[in-house]
PDB file of C-alpha atoms and ligand atoms in Angstrom:
ATOM      1  CA  MET A   1     100.760 190.049 233.477  1.00  0.00           C
ATOM      2  CA  ALA A   2     102.762 188.396 231.053  1.00  0.00           C
ATOM      3  CA  ARG A   3     106.581 188.178 231.610  1.00  0.00           C
ATOM      4  CA  LYS A   4     108.611 190.319 229.387  1.00  0.00           C
ATOM      5  CA  ILE A   5     111.388 188.478 227.540  1.00  0.00           C
ATOM      6  CA  ILE A   6     113.960 189.212 224.788  1.00  0.00           C
ATOM      7  CA  ILE A   7     114.934 186.269 222.724  1.00  0.00           C
ATOM      8  CA  ASP A   8     118.673 186.279 221.547  1.00  0.00           C
ATOM      9  CA  THR A   9     119.004 183.818 218.717  1.00  0.00           C
ATOM     10  CA  ASP A  10     120.794 182.384 215.770  1.00  0.00           C
ATOM     11  CA  PRO A  11     117.960 180.372 214.032  1.00  0.00           C
ATOM     12  CA  GLY A  12     118.537 177.373 213.397  1.00  0.00           C
ATOM     13  CA  GLN A  13     115.535 174.882 213.411  1.00  0.00           C
ATOM     14  CA  ASP A  14     115.551 174.478 217.120  1.00  0.00           C
ATOM     15  CA  ASP A  15     115.841 178.236 217.672  1.00  0.00           C
ATOM     16  CA  ALA A  16     113.034 178.557 215.397  1.00  0.00           C
ATOM     17  CA  VAL A  17     110.716 176.216 217.515  1.00  0.00           C
ATOM     18  CA  ALA A  18     111.760 177.995 220.639  1.00  0.00           C
ATOM     19  CA  ILE A  19     110.611 181.266 218.912  1.00  0.00           C
ATOM     20  CA  LEU A  20     107.182 179.539 218.126  1.00  0.00           C
ATOM     21  CA  LEU A  21     106.780 178.358 221.663  1.00  0.00           C
ATOM     22  CA  ALA A  22     107.306 181.817 223.095  1.00  0.00           C
ATOM     23  CA  LEU A  23     104.948 183.307 220.394  1.00  0.00           C
ATOM     24  CA  ALA A  24     102.180 180.781 221.251  1.00  0.00           C
ATOM     25  CA  SER A  25     102.292 181.482 225.017  1.00  0.00           C
ATOM     26  CA  PRO A  26     100.236 184.159 226.428  1.00  0.00           C
ATOM     27  CA  GLU A  27     102.229 184.028 229.725  1.00  0.00           C
ATOM     28  CA  LEU A  28     105.096 185.652 227.702  1.00  0.00           C
ATOM     29  CA  ASP A  29     105.527 189.140 226.123  1.00  0.00           C
ATOM     30  CA  VAL A  30     108.225 188.913 223.451  1.00  0.00           C
ATOM     31  CA  LEU A  31     109.633 192.487 223.500  1.00  0.00           C
ATOM     32  CA  GLY A  32     112.045 191.696 220.749  1.00  0.00           C
ATOM     33  CA  ILE A  33     114.116 189.273 218.988  1.00  0.00           C
ATOM     34  CA  THR A  34     117.728 190.006 218.588  1.00  0.00           C
ATOM     35  CA  CYS A  35     120.071 187.983 216.386  1.00  0.00           C
ATOM     36  CA  VAL A  36     123.554 186.797 216.400  1.00  0.00           C
ATOM     37  CA  ALA A  37     125.884 184.959 214.166  1.00  0.00           C
ATOM     38  CA  GLY A  38     126.224 181.468 215.250  1.00  0.00           C
ATOM     39  CA  ASN A  39     124.491 178.338 213.379  1.00  0.00           C
ATOM     40  CA  VAL A  40     124.792 180.572 210.282  1.00  0.00           C
ATOM     41  CA  PRO A  41     126.141 184.055 209.586  1.00  0.00           C
ATOM     42  CA  LEU A  42     124.068 186.952 210.975  1.00  0.00           C
ATOM     43  CA  ALA A  43     122.464 187.882 207.547  1.00  0.00           C
ATOM     44  CA  LEU A  44     120.748 184.605 207.605  1.00  0.00           C
ATOM     45  CA  THR A  45     119.987 184.369 211.256  1.00  0.00           C
ATOM     46  CA  SER A  46     118.258 187.680 211.029  1.00  0.00           C
ATOM     47  CA  ARG A  47     116.511 186.545 207.914  1.00  0.00           C
ATOM     48  CA  ASN A  48     115.392 183.302 209.453  1.00  0.00           C
ATOM     49  CA  ALA A  49     114.024 185.068 212.599  1.00  0.00           C
ATOM     50  CA  ARG A  50     111.717 186.899 210.408  1.00  0.00           C
ATOM     51  CA  VAL A  51     110.673 183.785 208.387  1.00  0.00           C
ATOM     52  CA  VAL A  52     109.695 182.277 211.655  1.00  0.00           C
ATOM     53  CA  CYS A  53     107.711 185.318 212.879  1.00  0.00           C
ATOM     54  CA  GLU A  54     105.891 185.627 209.509  1.00  0.00           C
ATOM     55  CA  LEU A  55     105.052 181.863 209.630  1.00  0.00           C
ATOM     56  CA  ALA A  56     103.572 182.626 213.095  1.00  0.00           C
ATOM     57  CA  GLY A  57     101.567 185.548 211.617  1.00  0.00           C
ATOM     58  CA  ARG A  58     103.417 187.888 214.177  1.00  0.00           C
ATOM     59  CA  THR A  59     105.084 190.651 212.137  1.00  0.00           C
ATOM     60  CA  GLU A  60     104.737 193.133 214.727  1.00  0.00           C
ATOM     61  CA  VAL A  61     107.507 191.609 216.826  1.00  0.00           C
ATOM     62  CA  PRO A  62     110.634 193.794 216.341  1.00  0.00           C
ATOM     63  CA  ILE A  63     113.670 191.936 215.193  1.00  0.00           C
ATOM     64  CA  PHE A  64     117.145 193.374 215.463  1.00  0.00           C
ATOM     65  CA  ALA A  65     120.597 192.350 213.840  1.00  0.00           C
ATOM     66  CA  GLY A  66     123.353 192.220 216.235  1.00  0.00           C
ATOM     67  CA  CYS A  67     127.014 191.186 216.286  1.00  0.00           C
ATOM     68  CA  ASP A  68     128.446 189.400 213.208  1.00  0.00           C
ATOM     69  CA  ARG A  69     131.234 187.643 214.967  1.00  0.00           C
ATOM     70  CA  PRO A  70     132.465 186.649 218.267  1.00  0.00           C
ATOM     71  CA  LEU A  71     134.430 188.998 220.580  1.00  0.00           C
ATOM     72  CA  GLU A  72     137.820 187.772 219.987  1.00  0.00           C
ATOM     73  CA  ARG A  73     137.411 184.420 217.876  1.00  0.00           C
ATOM     74  CA  LYS A  74     136.906 183.777 214.328  1.00  0.00           C
ATOM     75  CA  LEU A  75     133.257 182.680 213.644  1.00  0.00           C
ATOM     76  CA  VAL A  76     132.537 178.976 213.358  1.00  0.00           C
ATOM     77  CA  THR A  77     129.091 178.209 211.944  1.00  0.00           C
ATOM     78  CA  ALA A  78     127.181 174.911 211.916  1.00  0.00           C
ATOM     79  CA  GLU A  79     125.691 174.466 208.296  1.00  0.00           C
ATOM     80  CA  TYR A  80     126.776 170.719 208.648  1.00  0.00           C
ATOM     81  CA  VAL A  81     123.827 170.481 211.138  1.00  0.00           C
ATOM     82  CA  HIS A  82     121.248 173.131 210.136  1.00  0.00           C
ATOM     83  CA  GLY A  83     121.879 173.159 206.324  1.00  0.00           C
ATOM     84  CA  LYS A  84     122.844 175.922 203.936  1.00  0.00           C
ATOM     85  CA  THR A  85     120.262 178.475 205.120  1.00  0.00           C
ATOM     86  CA  GLY A  86     120.073 177.478 208.805  1.00  0.00           C
ATOM     87  CA  LEU A  87     116.463 176.477 208.338  1.00  0.00           C
ATOM     88  CA  ASP A  88     116.678 173.746 205.688  1.00  0.00           C
ATOM     89  CA  GLY A  89     113.904 171.211 205.831  1.00  0.00           C
ATOM     90  CA  ILE A  90     111.225 173.143 204.268  1.00  0.00           C
ATOM     91  CA  ALA A  91     111.029 176.028 201.747  1.00  0.00           C
ATOM     92  CA  LEU A  92     109.305 178.994 203.254  1.00  0.00           C
ATOM     93  CA  PRO A  93     108.742 182.576 201.623  1.00  0.00           C
ATOM     94  CA  GLU A  94     111.475 185.150 201.797  1.00  0.00           C
ATOM     95  CA  PRO A  95     110.448 187.423 204.641  1.00  0.00           C
ATOM     96  CA  GLU A  96     108.519 190.671 203.684  1.00  0.00           C
ATOM     97  CA  MET A  97     108.789 192.177 207.325  1.00  0.00           C
ATOM     98  CA  ALA A  98     111.668 194.805 207.691  1.00  0.00           C
ATOM     99  CA  LEU A  99     114.648 194.254 210.172  1.00  0.00           C
ATOM    100  CA  GLN A 100     114.726 197.180 212.821  1.00  0.00           C
ATOM    101  CA  GLU A 101     117.360 199.601 212.131  1.00  0.00           C
ATOM    102  CA  ARG A 102     118.692 199.956 215.507  1.00  0.00           C
ATOM    103  CA  HIS A 103     121.556 197.536 216.393  1.00  0.00           C
ATOM    104  CA  ALA A 104     120.533 194.541 218.665  1.00  0.00           C
ATOM    105  CA  VAL A 105     122.999 195.598 221.398  1.00  0.00           C
ATOM    106  CA  ASP A 106     121.433 198.995 221.451  1.00  0.00           C
ATOM    107  CA  PHE A 107     117.866 197.548 221.670  1.00  0.00           C
ATOM    108  CA  LEU A 108     118.888 195.355 224.586  1.00  0.00           C
ATOM    109  CA  ILE A 109     120.577 198.293 226.455  1.00  0.00           C
ATOM    110  CA  GLU A 110     117.721 200.763 225.874  1.00  0.00           C
ATOM    111  CA  THR A 111     115.013 198.168 226.808  1.00  0.00           C
ATOM    112  CA  LEU A 112     116.554 197.157 229.955  1.00  0.00           C
ATOM    113  CA  ARG A 113     117.152 200.872 230.946  1.00  0.00           C
ATOM    114  CA  SER A 114     113.794 201.847 230.071  1.00  0.00           C
ATOM    115  CA  GLU A 115     111.665 198.913 231.358  1.00  0.00           C
ATOM    116  CA  PRO A 116     111.285 198.726 235.158  1.00  0.00           C
ATOM    117  CA  ALA A 117     114.263 197.125 236.806  1.00  0.00           C
ATOM    118  CA  GLY A 118     113.889 193.365 237.290  1.00  0.00           C
ATOM    119  CA  SER A 119     111.111 193.046 234.847  1.00  0.00           C
ATOM    120  CA  VAL A 120     112.988 191.743 231.757  1.00  0.00           C
ATOM    121  CA  THR A 121     114.402 188.187 231.365  1.00  0.00           C
ATOM    122  CA  LEU A 122     116.896 187.440 228.597  1.00  0.00           C
ATOM    123  CA  CYS A 123     116.745 184.069 226.803  1.00  0.00           C
ATOM    124  CA  PRO A 124     119.827 183.610 224.649  1.00  0.00           C
ATOM    125  CA  LEU A 125     119.714 180.550 222.298  1.00  0.00           C
ATOM    126  CA  GLY A 126     122.915 181.048 220.576  1.00  0.00           C
ATOM    127  CA  PRO A 127     126.516 182.277 221.175  1.00  0.00           C
ATOM    128  CA  LEU A 128     126.410 185.022 223.972  1.00  0.00           C
ATOM    129  CA  THR A 129     128.184 187.794 222.023  1.00  0.00           C
ATOM    130  CA  ASN A 130     125.139 190.278 221.874  1.00  0.00           C
ATOM    131  CA  ILE A 131     124.622 189.808 225.602  1.00  0.00           C
ATOM    132  CA  ALA A 132     128.316 190.120 226.575  1.00  0.00           C
ATOM    133  CA  THR A 133     128.483 193.333 224.380  1.00  0.00           C
ATOM    134  CA  ALA A 134     125.659 194.968 225.904  1.00  0.00           C
ATOM    135  CA  LEU A 135     127.056 194.038 229.444  1.00  0.00           C
ATOM    136  CA  GLN A 136     130.385 195.311 228.572  1.00  0.00           C
ATOM    137  CA  ARG A 137     129.165 198.510 227.229  1.00  0.00           C
ATOM    138  CA  ALA A 138     126.467 199.207 229.927  1.00  0.00           C
ATOM    139  CA  PRO A 139     127.430 197.472 233.040  1.00  0.00           C
ATOM    140  CA  ASP A 140     124.577 199.191 234.878  1.00  0.00           C
ATOM    141  CA  ILE A 141     122.055 196.751 232.853  1.00  0.00           C
ATOM    142  CA  ALA A 142     123.244 193.758 234.976  1.00  0.00           C
ATOM    143  CA  ALA A 143     121.453 194.860 237.928  1.00  0.00           C
ATOM    144  CA  ARG A 144     118.144 195.365 235.726  1.00  0.00           C
ATOM    145  CA  ILE A 145     118.111 191.887 234.281  1.00  0.00           C
ATOM    146  CA  SER A 146     115.445 189.784 235.943  1.00  0.00           C
ATOM    147  CA  GLU A 147     117.378 186.623 234.985  1.00  0.00           C
ATOM    148  CA  ILE A 148     119.112 185.095 232.027  1.00  0.00           C
ATOM    149  CA  VAL A 149     117.879 181.651 230.874  1.00  0.00           C
ATOM    150  CA  LEU A 150     120.108 180.264 228.273  1.00  0.00           C
ATOM    151  CA  MET A 151     120.826 177.260 226.197  1.00  0.00           C
ATOM    152  CA  GLY A 152     124.639 176.324 226.110  1.00  0.00           C
ATOM    153  CA  GLY A 153     127.322 174.238 227.775  1.00  0.00           C
ATOM    154  CA  ALA A 154     127.342 170.671 228.941  1.00  0.00           C
ATOM    155  CA  TYR A 155     128.969 168.783 231.670  1.00  0.00           C
ATOM    156  CA  PHE A 156     128.504 164.945 231.896  1.00  0.00           C
ATOM    157  CA  GLU A 157     127.493 165.079 228.186  1.00  0.00           C
ATOM    158  CA  VAL A 158     130.789 167.004 227.520  1.00  0.00           C
ATOM    159  CA  GLY A 159     130.970 168.363 224.018  1.00  0.00           C
ATOM    160  CA  ASN A 160     129.076 168.344 220.758  1.00  0.00           C
ATOM    161  CA  THR A 161     131.323 170.512 218.748  1.00  0.00           C
ATOM    162  CA  THR A 162     134.546 169.646 220.280  1.00  0.00           C
ATOM    163  CA  PRO A 163     135.356 166.815 222.738  1.00  0.00           C
ATOM    164  CA  ALA A 164     135.045 169.355 225.457  1.00  0.00           C
ATOM    165  CA  ALA A 165     132.736 172.082 224.325  1.00  0.00           C
ATOM    166  CA  GLU A 166     129.045 172.635 223.565  1.00  0.00           C
ATOM    167  CA  PHE A 167     128.602 174.896 220.355  1.00  0.00           C
ATOM    168  CA  ASN A 168     126.951 177.955 221.657  1.00  0.00           C
ATOM    169  CA  ILE A 169     129.904 178.474 224.310  1.00  0.00           C
ATOM    170  CA  HIS A 170     132.576 177.344 222.201  1.00  0.00           C
ATOM    171  CA  VAL A 171     131.705 179.800 219.427  1.00  0.00           C
ATOM    172  CA  ASP A 172     132.248 182.685 221.924  1.00  0.00           C
ATOM    173  CA  PRO A 173     133.886 181.690 225.162  1.00  0.00           C
ATOM    174  CA  GLN A 174     134.996 185.042 225.992  1.00  0.00           C
ATOM    175  CA  ALA A 175     131.301 186.341 225.692  1.00  0.00           C
ATOM    176  CA  ALA A 176     130.060 183.520 227.792  1.00  0.00           C
ATOM    177  CA  GLU A 177     132.862 184.217 230.427  1.00  0.00           C
ATOM    178  CA  ILE A 178     131.459 187.831 230.880  1.00  0.00           C
ATOM    179  CA  VAL A 179     128.008 186.530 231.022  1.00  0.00           C
ATOM    180  CA  PHE A 180     128.823 183.824 233.581  1.00  0.00           C
ATOM    181  CA  ARG A 181     130.714 186.285 235.781  1.00  0.00           C
ATOM    182  CA  SER A 182     128.250 188.955 235.490  1.00  0.00           C
ATOM    183  CA  GLY A 183     126.307 188.436 238.860  1.00  0.00           C
ATOM    184  CA  VAL A 184     122.851 188.055 236.821  1.00  0.00           C
ATOM    185  CA  PRO A 185     120.966 185.185 238.019  1.00  0.00           C
ATOM    186  CA  LEU A 186     121.600 182.461 235.434  1.00  0.00           C
ATOM    187  CA  VAL A 187     119.440 179.327 234.536  1.00  0.00           C
ATOM    188  CA  VAL A 188     121.631 176.959 232.278  1.00  0.00           C
ATOM    189  CA  MET A 189     120.028 174.268 229.823  1.00  0.00           C
ATOM    190  CA  PRO A 190     123.081 172.374 228.894  1.00  0.00           C
ATOM    191  CA  LEU A 191     123.254 169.227 226.735  1.00  0.00           C
ATOM    192  CA  ASP A 192     122.821 167.078 229.761  1.00  0.00           C
ATOM    193  CA  VAL A 193     119.282 168.499 229.700  1.00  0.00           C
ATOM    194  CA  THR A 194     118.549 168.816 226.102  1.00  0.00           C
ATOM    195  CA  HIS A 195     120.118 165.380 225.039  1.00  0.00           C
ATOM    196  CA  LYS A 196     117.177 163.998 227.177  1.00  0.00           C
ATOM    197  CA  ALA A 197     114.587 165.982 225.128  1.00  0.00           C
ATOM    198  CA  LEU A 198     114.670 163.827 222.142  1.00  0.00           C
ATOM    199  CA  THR A 199     112.301 163.742 219.317  1.00  0.00           C
ATOM    200  CA  THR A 200     110.705 160.416 218.213  1.00  0.00           C
ATOM    201  CA  ARG A 201     108.763 159.241 215.437  1.00  0.00           C
ATOM    202  CA  ALA A 202     105.630 159.731 217.318  1.00  0.00           C
ATOM    203  CA  ARG A 203     106.483 163.102 218.724  1.00  0.00           C
ATOM    204  CA  VAL A 204     107.282 164.369 215.259  1.00  0.00           C
ATOM    205  CA  GLU A 205     104.102 162.906 213.768  1.00  0.00           C
ATOM    206  CA  ALA A 206     102.200 164.859 216.542  1.00  0.00           C
ATOM    207  CA  PHE A 207     103.668 168.072 215.054  1.00  0.00           C
ATOM    208  CA  ARG A 208     102.528 166.970 211.564  1.00  0.00           C
ATOM    209  CA  ASN A 209      99.080 166.118 212.696  1.00  0.00           C
ATOM    210  CA  LEU A 210      98.529 169.435 213.917  1.00  0.00           C
ATOM    211  CA  GLY A 211      97.525 169.911 210.193  1.00  0.00           C
ATOM    212  CA  THR A 212      98.731 173.602 210.404  1.00  0.00           C
ATOM    213  CA  PRO A 213     101.507 175.205 208.441  1.00  0.00           C
ATOM    214  CA  VAL A 214     103.337 175.634 211.789  1.00  0.00           C
ATOM    215  CA  GLY A 215     103.048 172.139 212.489  1.00  0.00           C
ATOM    216  CA  HIS A 216     104.126 170.939 209.180  1.00  0.00           C
ATOM    217  CA  ALA A 217     107.099 173.317 209.484  1.00  0.00           C
ATOM    218  CA  VAL A 218     108.217 172.114 212.744  1.00  0.00           C
ATOM    219  CA  ALA A 219     107.936 168.430 211.594  1.00  0.00           C
ATOM    220  CA  SER A 220     109.919 169.164 208.502  1.00  0.00           C
ATOM    221  CA  TRP A 221     112.749 170.936 210.288  1.00  0.00           C
ATOM    222  CA  THR A 222     113.039 168.190 212.992  1.00  0.00           C
ATOM    223  CA  ASP A 223     113.055 165.562 210.057  1.00  0.00           C
ATOM    224  CA  PHE A 224     115.892 167.535 208.578  1.00  0.00           C
ATOM    225  CA  PHE A 225     118.209 168.117 211.491  1.00  0.00           C
ATOM    226  CA  GLU A 226     117.487 164.728 213.078  1.00  0.00           C
ATOM    227  CA  ARG A 227     119.479 162.963 210.627  1.00  0.00           C
ATOM    228  CA  PHE A 228     122.660 164.519 211.989  1.00  0.00           C
ATOM    229  CA  ASP A 229     122.322 163.627 215.642  1.00  0.00           C
ATOM    230  CA  MET A 230     120.809 160.109 214.831  1.00  0.00           C
ATOM    231  CA  ALA A 231     124.060 159.374 212.823  1.00  0.00           C
ATOM    232  CA  LYS A 232     126.260 160.714 215.435  1.00  0.00           C
ATOM    233  CA  TYR A 233     124.692 159.435 218.683  1.00  0.00           C
ATOM    234  CA  GLY A 234     122.725 156.424 217.372  1.00  0.00           C
ATOM    235  CA  SER A 235     119.658 157.940 219.032  1.00  0.00           C
ATOM    236  CA  GLU A 236     116.211 157.604 217.936  1.00  0.00           C
ATOM    237  CA  GLY A 237     115.731 161.065 217.420  1.00  0.00           C
ATOM    238  CA  ALA A 238     117.256 164.492 217.801  1.00  0.00           C
ATOM    239  CA  PRO A 239     117.423 167.033 220.817  1.00  0.00           C
ATOM    240  CA  LEU A 240     115.230 170.133 220.555  1.00  0.00           C
ATOM    241  CA  HIS A 241     117.732 172.120 222.740  1.00  0.00           C
ATOM    242  CA  ASP A 242     116.453 175.761 222.448  1.00  0.00           C
ATOM    243  CA  PRO A 243     112.761 175.302 223.195  1.00  0.00           C
ATOM    244  CA  CYS A 244     113.928 173.821 226.670  1.00  0.00           C
ATOM    245  CA  VAL A 245     114.693 177.664 227.549  1.00  0.00           C
ATOM    246  CA  ILE A 246     111.220 178.790 226.889  1.00  0.00           C
ATOM    247  CA  ALA A 247     109.503 175.812 228.314  1.00  0.00           C
ATOM    248  CA  TYR A 248     111.466 176.457 231.506  1.00  0.00           C
ATOM    249  CA  LEU A 249     109.696 179.924 231.660  1.00  0.00           C
ATOM    250  CA  LEU A 250     106.263 178.219 231.115  1.00  0.00           C
ATOM    251  CA  LYS A 251     106.799 175.249 233.494  1.00  0.00           C
ATOM    252  CA  PRO A 252     109.872 175.286 235.542  1.00  0.00           C
ATOM    253  CA  ASP A 253     108.813 172.054 237.385  1.00  0.00           C
ATOM    254  CA  LEU A 254     109.629 170.109 234.183  1.00  0.00           C
ATOM    255  CA  PHE A 255     113.308 170.548 234.930  1.00  0.00           C
ATOM    256  CA  THR A 256     115.803 169.781 237.787  1.00  0.00           C
ATOM    257  CA  GLY A 257     119.313 170.737 238.448  1.00  0.00           C
ATOM    258  CA  ARG A 258     121.579 172.365 240.903  1.00  0.00           C
ATOM    259  CA  HIS A 259     122.651 175.713 241.783  1.00  0.00           C
ATOM    260  CA  ILE A 260     126.543 175.665 241.291  1.00  0.00           C
ATOM    261  CA  ASN A 261     129.622 177.360 240.056  1.00  0.00           C
ATOM    262  CA  VAL A 262     130.196 177.141 236.282  1.00  0.00           C
ATOM    263  CA  GLU A 263     133.203 178.650 234.836  1.00  0.00           C
ATOM    264  CA  ILE A 264     134.261 179.042 231.288  1.00  0.00           C
ATOM    265  CA  GLU A 265     137.406 177.816 229.758  1.00  0.00           C
ATOM    266  CA  THR A 266     139.080 180.468 227.604  1.00  0.00           C
ATOM    267  CA  THR A 267     142.607 179.761 227.707  1.00  0.00           C
ATOM    268  CA  SER A 268     143.244 176.121 226.457  1.00  0.00           C
ATOM    269  CA  GLU A 269     142.757 175.420 222.836  1.00  0.00           C
ATOM    270  CA  LEU A 270     142.177 171.760 223.551  1.00  0.00           C
ATOM    271  CA  THR A 271     139.117 172.534 225.909  1.00  0.00           C
ATOM    272  CA  MET A 272     138.329 175.991 224.800  1.00  0.00           C
ATOM    273  CA  GLY A 273     134.543 176.681 225.580  1.00  0.00           C
ATOM    274  CA  MET A 274     134.168 173.951 228.052  1.00  0.00           C
ATOM    275  CA  THR A 275     131.644 174.890 230.995  1.00  0.00           C
ATOM    276  CA  VAL A 276     133.626 173.621 234.060  1.00  0.00           C
ATOM    277  CA  ALA A 277     130.582 172.955 236.343  1.00  0.00           C
ATOM    278  CA  ASP A 278     131.232 172.290 240.081  1.00  0.00           C
ATOM    279  CA  TRP A 279     128.354 169.758 240.036  1.00  0.00           C
ATOM    280  CA  TRP A 280     129.606 167.733 243.112  1.00  0.00           C
ATOM    281  CA  ARG A 281     130.561 171.006 244.878  1.00  0.00           C
ATOM    282  CA  VAL A 282     134.250 170.234 245.225  1.00  0.00           C
ATOM    283  CA  THR A 283     135.424 173.767 245.337  1.00  0.00           C
ATOM    284  CA  ASP A 284     134.525 176.622 247.482  1.00  0.00           C
ATOM    285  CA  ARG A 285     133.858 178.895 244.306  1.00  0.00           C
ATOM    286  CA  ALA A 286     130.542 180.715 244.575  1.00  0.00           C
ATOM    287  CA  PRO A 287     127.389 179.325 242.833  1.00  0.00           C
ATOM    288  CA  ASN A 288     126.484 181.528 239.902  1.00  0.00           C
ATOM    289  CA  ALA A 289     124.115 179.399 237.919  1.00  0.00           C
ATOM    290  CA  MET A 290     121.126 177.108 238.168  1.00  0.00           C
ATOM    291  CA  PHE A 291     122.689 174.307 236.019  1.00  0.00           C
ATOM    292  CA  MET A 292     119.909 171.910 234.861  1.00  0.00           C
ATOM    293  CA  GLY A 293     120.543 168.204 234.708  1.00  0.00           C
ATOM    294  CA  ASP A 294     117.136 166.660 233.974  1.00  0.00           C
ATOM    295  CA  VAL A 295     113.825 167.097 232.166  1.00  0.00           C
ATOM    296  CA  ASP A 296     110.548 165.456 231.920  1.00  0.00           C
ATOM    297  CA  ALA A 297     110.767 164.796 228.288  1.00  0.00           C
ATOM    298  CA  ALA A 298     107.151 163.615 227.869  1.00  0.00           C
ATOM    299  CA  GLY A 299     105.757 166.750 229.748  1.00  0.00           C
ATOM    300  CA  PHE A 300     108.117 168.918 227.559  1.00  0.00           C
ATOM    301  CA  TYR A 301     106.897 167.501 224.319  1.00  0.00           C
ATOM    302  CA  ALA A 302     103.110 167.652 225.636  1.00  0.00           C
ATOM    303  CA  LEU A 303     103.584 171.367 226.374  1.00  0.00           C
ATOM    304  CA  LEU A 304     105.254 172.115 223.168  1.00  0.00           C
ATOM    305  CA  THR A 305     102.601 170.322 220.807  1.00  0.00           C
ATOM    306  CA  GLU A 306      99.814 171.820 222.869  1.00  0.00           C
ATOM    307  CA  ARG A 307     101.255 175.369 222.366  1.00  0.00           C
ATOM    308  CA  LEU A 308     102.063 174.946 218.574  1.00  0.00           C
ATOM    309  CA  ALA A 309      98.562 173.865 218.219  1.00  0.00           C
ATOM    310  CA  ARG A 310      97.502 177.514 219.212  1.00  0.00           C
ATOM    311  CA  LEU A 311      99.437 179.201 216.128  1.00  0.00           C
TER     312      LEU A 311
HETATM  313  C1  BDR B 401     123.089 174.713 220.352  1.00  0.00           C
HETATM  314  O1  BDR B 401     123.661 174.956 219.107  1.00  0.00           O
HETATM  315  C2  BDR B 401     123.072 175.214 217.903  1.00  0.00           C
HETATM  316  O2  BDR B 401     123.413 174.264 217.083  1.00  0.00           O
HETATM  317  C3  BDR B 401     121.504 174.834 218.552  1.00  0.00           C
HETATM  318  O3  BDR B 401     120.894 175.892 217.862  1.00  0.00           O
HETATM  319  C4  BDR B 401     121.636 175.094 219.987  1.00  0.00           C
HETATM  320  O4  BDR B 401     121.488 176.462 220.281  1.00  0.00           O
HETATM  321  C5  BDR B 401     123.283 173.197 220.523  1.00  0.00           C
HETATM  322  O5  BDR B 401     124.466 173.004 220.945  1.00  0.00           O
HETATM  323 CA1   CA B 402     120.422 178.184 218.711  1.00  0.00          CA
END
């Protein structure tokens, strides 16, 4: 039976590729997509999720708009990476499919209560505002979540948004703290992993050579956001962060990490949103997350390309 997942997301080109990877994979049953403010404001992330589902021909997947700002802090967006729309790189038609009327947080709570306990996995690809709000409003759902596999944080790679913090955690550190202290089993894909999942010319050409609208869109998106990371890091390509979450569900052996304690910095402005990972186990704080550190990048791109070819 396919594994039931809910993708919580702020598309974002790499979020878009993650959504496509999930939709292309019969092992996964996408119960819904919940959108949050992050890379761009909520109106755009909830538009972009529909653009992506229409591109994949999957207009039956319900898409919900959620929180339009972090729990306590002012929203910080990342148009400087993702462009004005969040999905810059190729012009795609405005979506025709409707957004669901229910709030994303209500969908999360109601679904987790109505599906069998332990049967639904959450896949957050953006700031954790929707997930934290659901956990705050309905603490009973924590015990019903199978696991949370999320993209966020960094340890050896430190920050991509501030010197200390990764974007998703930096945008809503209070939400991240709630999730990391929830007791729900966590698998974390930090920058330490995603910065090893870099595009190359050959990998982007492999997307383009699929010769499909999906392959063309993925190549165009990657071409677009690559410019930012290549200039910043001097790397050959750019990290496809969010698809690592979905790839883990499909092929966990591609990734290695450690089950350790991870705490979120929520007080110091200087290091706000830092994921303080006890990688070397120098404290007696209880492990709360499988914090990944490495990926088989060739295997990851082979999986991604093979799956995208199915759409
Ligand atoms: C994360 O931030 C966003 O820009 C990407 O979509 C990814 O989820 C990487 O720091
Ligand atoms: Ca994202």
